[in-house]
Coordinates of C-alpha atoms and ligand atoms in Angstrom, one line a residue:
M1 CA 115.9 117.2 128.5
R2 CA 114.6 116.5 124.9
S3 CA 111.3 118.3 124.1
T4 CA 108.3 116.1 124.4
F5 CA 106.3 118.5 122.3
G6 CA 106.1 117.6 118.6
D7 CA 108.9 116.3 116.5
G8 CA 110.3 119.6 115.3
I9 CA 113.2 121.6 116.7
H10 CA 113.2 124.0 119.6
V11 CA 114.2 127.5 118.6
A12 CA 114.8 130.2 121.2
I13 CA 115.1 133.9 120.2
I14 CA 116.6 136.9 121.9
M15 CA 114.6 139.6 120.2
D16 CA 117.0 142.5 120.3
G17 CA 117.2 145.9 118.5
N18 CA 113.7 147.3 119.0
G19 CA 115.1 150.5 120.6
R20 CA 117.7 151.1 118.0
W21 CA 115.2 150.4 115.2
A22 CA 113.0 153.1 116.6
T23 CA 115.6 155.7 117.4
S24 CA 117.2 155.4 114.0
R25 CA 113.9 156.5 112.6
G26 CA 113.4 159.3 115.1
L27 CA 110.6 157.4 116.8
P28 CA 110.1 156.7 120.6
R29 CA 111.5 153.3 121.8
L30 CA 108.0 152.0 122.3
S31 CA 107.3 152.3 118.6
G32 CA 110.1 149.8 118.2
H33 CA 108.5 147.4 120.7
R34 CA 105.2 147.8 118.8
A35 CA 106.9 146.9 115.5
G36 CA 108.6 144.1 117.4
A37 CA 105.2 142.7 118.4
D38 CA 104.4 142.5 114.6
A39 CA 107.6 140.5 114.1
V40 CA 106.6 138.2 116.9
R41 CA 103.3 137.5 115.1
R42 CA 105.1 136.8 111.8
T43 CA 107.5 134.5 113.5
I44 CA 104.8 132.5 115.3
E45 CA 102.9 132.1 112.0
S46 CA 106.0 130.9 110.2
A47 CA 107.5 128.6 112.8
P48 CA 105.4 125.3 112.3
S49 CA 106.0 125.3 108.5
L50 CA 109.7 125.6 109.1
G51 CA 109.8 122.5 111.3
I52 CA 109.8 124.3 114.6
S53 CA 107.6 122.7 117.3
V54 CA 108.8 124.7 120.3
L55 CA 109.5 128.4 120.2
T56 CA 110.8 130.3 123.2
L57 CA 110.8 134.1 123.0
Y58 CA 112.7 136.4 125.4
A59 CA 110.0 139.1 125.9
F60 CA 111.2 140.7 129.2
S61 CA 114.2 139.8 131.3
S62 CA 114.4 140.2 135.0
D63 CA 117.1 142.8 134.3
N64 CA 114.7 144.8 132.2
W65 CA 113.1 146.2 135.3
R66 CA 116.0 148.6 135.3
R67 CA 114.6 150.4 132.2
P68 CA 112.7 153.7 132.5
R69 CA 109.3 153.3 134.1
N70 CA 107.3 154.4 131.0
E71 CA 109.1 151.8 128.8
I72 CA 108.3 149.1 131.3
T73 CA 104.6 150.1 131.6
G74 CA 104.4 150.3 127.8
L75 CA 105.9 146.9 127.4
M76 CA 103.5 145.3 129.9
K77 CA 100.6 146.9 128.2
L78 CA 101.8 145.8 124.8
L79 CA 102.2 142.2 126.1
G80 CA 98.7 142.3 127.5
R81 CA 97.2 143.7 124.3
Y82 CA 99.1 141.1 122.3
L83 CA 97.5 138.3 124.3
I84 CA 94.0 139.7 123.9
Q85 CA 94.4 140.2 120.2
E86 CA 96.2 136.9 119.4
A87 CA 94.5 134.3 121.7
D88 CA 91.9 133.2 119.2
R89 CA 94.4 133.0 116.4
C90 CA 96.6 130.9 118.6
V91 CA 93.7 128.5 119.2
A92 CA 92.9 128.4 115.5
N93 CA 96.5 127.6 114.6
G94 CA 97.2 125.0 117.3
V95 CA 99.5 127.3 119.3
R96 CA 99.8 126.5 122.9
L97 CA 101.1 129.4 125.1
E98 CA 103.1 128.9 128.2
A99 CA 104.7 131.7 130.2
I100 CA 108.1 131.2 131.9
G101 CA 109.7 133.4 134.5
R102 CA 108.5 135.1 137.7
R103 CA 104.8 136.1 137.8
D104 CA 104.6 137.7 141.2
R105 CA 106.1 141.0 140.1
L106 CA 103.9 141.4 136.9
P107 CA 100.8 143.7 136.8
P108 CA 97.8 141.6 138.1
A109 CA 95.9 142.2 134.9
L110 CA 98.8 140.7 132.9
I111 CA 99.0 137.7 135.2
E112 CA 95.3 137.1 134.7
L113 CA 95.6 137.4 130.9
L114 CA 98.6 135.0 130.8
E115 CA 96.7 132.4 132.9
K116 CA 93.6 132.9 130.8
T117 CA 95.5 132.5 127.5
E118 CA 97.4 129.4 128.9
R119 CA 94.1 127.8 129.7
K120 CA 92.4 128.7 126.5
T121 CA 95.3 127.4 124.3
A122 CA 96.1 124.3 126.4
A123 CA 94.9 121.9 123.7
G124 CA 97.2 123.4 121.0
N125 CA 99.6 120.7 119.6
R126 CA 101.2 122.3 116.6
L127 CA 103.5 124.8 118.3
L128 CA 104.5 125.3 122.0
L129 CA 105.1 129.0 122.4
R130 CA 107.0 129.8 125.5
L131 CA 107.0 133.5 126.4
A132 CA 109.8 134.4 128.8
I133 CA 108.6 137.3 131.0
D134 CA 110.5 138.6 134.1
Y135 CA 112.8 135.7 133.2
S136 CA 116.3 135.1 134.6
S137 CA 118.0 131.8 133.7
R138 CA 120.2 132.0 136.8
Q139 CA 117.1 132.3 139.0
A140 CA 115.4 129.5 137.1
I141 CA 118.4 127.2 137.8
L142 CA 118.5 128.2 141.5
D143 CA 114.8 127.5 141.8
A144 CA 115.2 124.1 140.0
A145 CA 118.1 123.2 142.3
A146 CA 116.0 124.1 145.4
K147 CA 113.4 121.5 144.3
G148 CA 116.1 118.8 144.4
G149 CA 116.4 115.7 142.1
D150 CA 117.2 116.0 138.4
L151 CA 117.5 119.7 137.5
S152 CA 116.5 119.1 133.9
Q153 CA 113.0 117.9 135.0
H154 CA 112.4 121.4 136.5
L155 CA 113.7 123.3 133.6
G156 CA 112.6 123.6 129.9
P157 CA 113.4 121.4 126.9
D158 CA 116.9 121.6 125.4
V159 CA 117.3 124.4 122.8
D160 CA 118.4 123.2 119.3
L161 CA 118.9 126.7 117.8
L162 CA 119.4 130.0 119.5
I163 CA 118.9 133.2 117.4
R164 CA 119.8 136.7 118.6
T165 CA 119.1 139.7 116.4
S166 CA 120.7 143.1 116.2
G167 CA 124.4 142.0 116.0
E168 CA 124.9 141.4 119.7
Q169 CA 126.5 138.1 120.5
R170 CA 125.7 137.2 124.1
L171 CA 123.2 135.1 126.1
S172 CA 122.0 137.7 128.6
D173 CA 120.9 135.3 131.2
F174 CA 118.6 133.4 128.8
L175 CA 118.2 129.6 129.0
L176 CA 121.8 129.0 130.1
W177 CA 121.2 125.4 131.1
E178 CA 118.9 124.6 128.1
C179 CA 121.4 126.0 125.6
A180 CA 124.2 123.6 126.7
Y181 CA 124.3 122.2 123.1
A182 CA 122.4 124.8 121.2
E183 CA 123.6 125.9 117.8
M184 CA 123.8 129.7 117.8
V185 CA 123.0 132.1 114.9
F186 CA 123.6 135.8 115.3
T187 CA 122.1 138.1 112.7
R188 CA 122.6 141.9 112.3
R189 CA 118.9 142.3 111.5
M190 CA 117.0 144.4 114.0
W191 CA 114.1 142.5 115.6
P192 CA 111.3 144.6 114.0
D193 CA 112.7 143.8 110.6
F194 CA 113.0 140.0 111.2
T195 CA 111.0 138.1 108.6
R196 CA 110.0 134.6 107.7
E197 CA 113.0 134.5 105.3
D198 CA 115.4 135.4 108.1
L199 CA 113.9 132.6 110.3
A200 CA 114.1 130.1 107.4
A201 CA 117.8 131.2 106.7
A202 CA 118.6 130.6 110.4
V203 CA 117.0 127.1 110.3
E204 CA 118.9 126.2 107.1
E205 CA 122.1 127.3 108.8
F206 CA 121.3 125.1 111.7
Q207 CA 120.6 122.1 109.4
R208 CA 124.0 122.6 107.8
R209 CA 125.8 122.3 111.1
E210 CA 127.1 119.0 112.3
R211 CA 126.0 118.4 115.9
R212 CA 128.2 116.0 117.7
F213 CA 127.2 116.5 121.4
G214 CA 130.8 115.9 122.4
A215 CA 131.2 112.7 120.5
V216 CA 133.3 112.1 117.4
T217 CA 130.9 110.4 115.0
A218 CA 128.8 112.6 112.8
R219 CA 125.0 113.0 113.4
T220 CA 124.7 111.2 116.6
A221 CA 121.4 112.8 117.5
Ligands
LIG301 C1 115.0 144.2 123.1 O1 115.2 145.3 122.3 C2 113.6 143.9 123.3 C3 112.9 143.8 124.4 C4 113.6 144.1 125.7 C5 111.5 143.6 124.5 C6 111.0 142.5 123.6 C7 109.6 142.8 123.3 C8 109.0 142.7 122.1 C9 109.6 142.1 120.9 C10 107.6 143.2 121.8 C11 106.5 142.5 122.5 C12 106.6 141.1 122.7 C13 105.6 140.2 122.5 C14 105.8 138.8 122.9 C15 104.3 140.6 122.0 P1 115.9 146.6 123.0 O2 114.8 147.4 123.5 O3 116.9 146.2 124.0 O4 116.6 147.2 121.8 P2 117.9 148.1 121.8 O5 119.0 147.1 122.3 O6 118.1 148.5 120.4 O7 117.7 149.2 122.8

């Protein structure tokens, strides 16, 4: 499904390396996540001027429940705090927030904040920010199939560019269906160090690629 939001590209990011960033500095892993939240803020601010109209960020996978309890609690608090701090800035910058993933296992306070921020930012038309929380792509596909009809209608827009930081090169159950024709850019940069320049470089790399969608002629899309 092509995105109906704006005429820019859909970029999805697997924000990896927070833990390694922290431990390499002798800091607790949660410090890495806090620094990662600053990188999230920078990325959202930079996205529209780089031609991005949909941004999907992998904030917490359904497999992340297997992490130590204190890291999970810290991440949930960090997400809540981020929503409280950034909601007004989102409204001012035309950012519309939408959470994807399961909600029923999240702390009730976070569910409330997500819903409140979704309502508050609903009129945003510059950037659609999709936060994947307790997200599993396999589960999303199963849920979509159970609804019947055209699967794409129940899933998100096609991803144009997928970025993963920290040198890892795998999808980790993220947007498997939506990434069918995504261009992929892997960078060794740890997520907390990710800058506007890194995002711009990834978008430039994407623009240099020839996307054929299985056909033989150049630039069919
Ligand atoms: C992966 O790094 C990162 C996560 C599992 C959490 C992502 C969360 C943030 C970027 C911060 C908060 C997000 C928002 C939207 C405010 P890792 O911990 O797996 O790093 P490692 O592989 O080096 O251990």
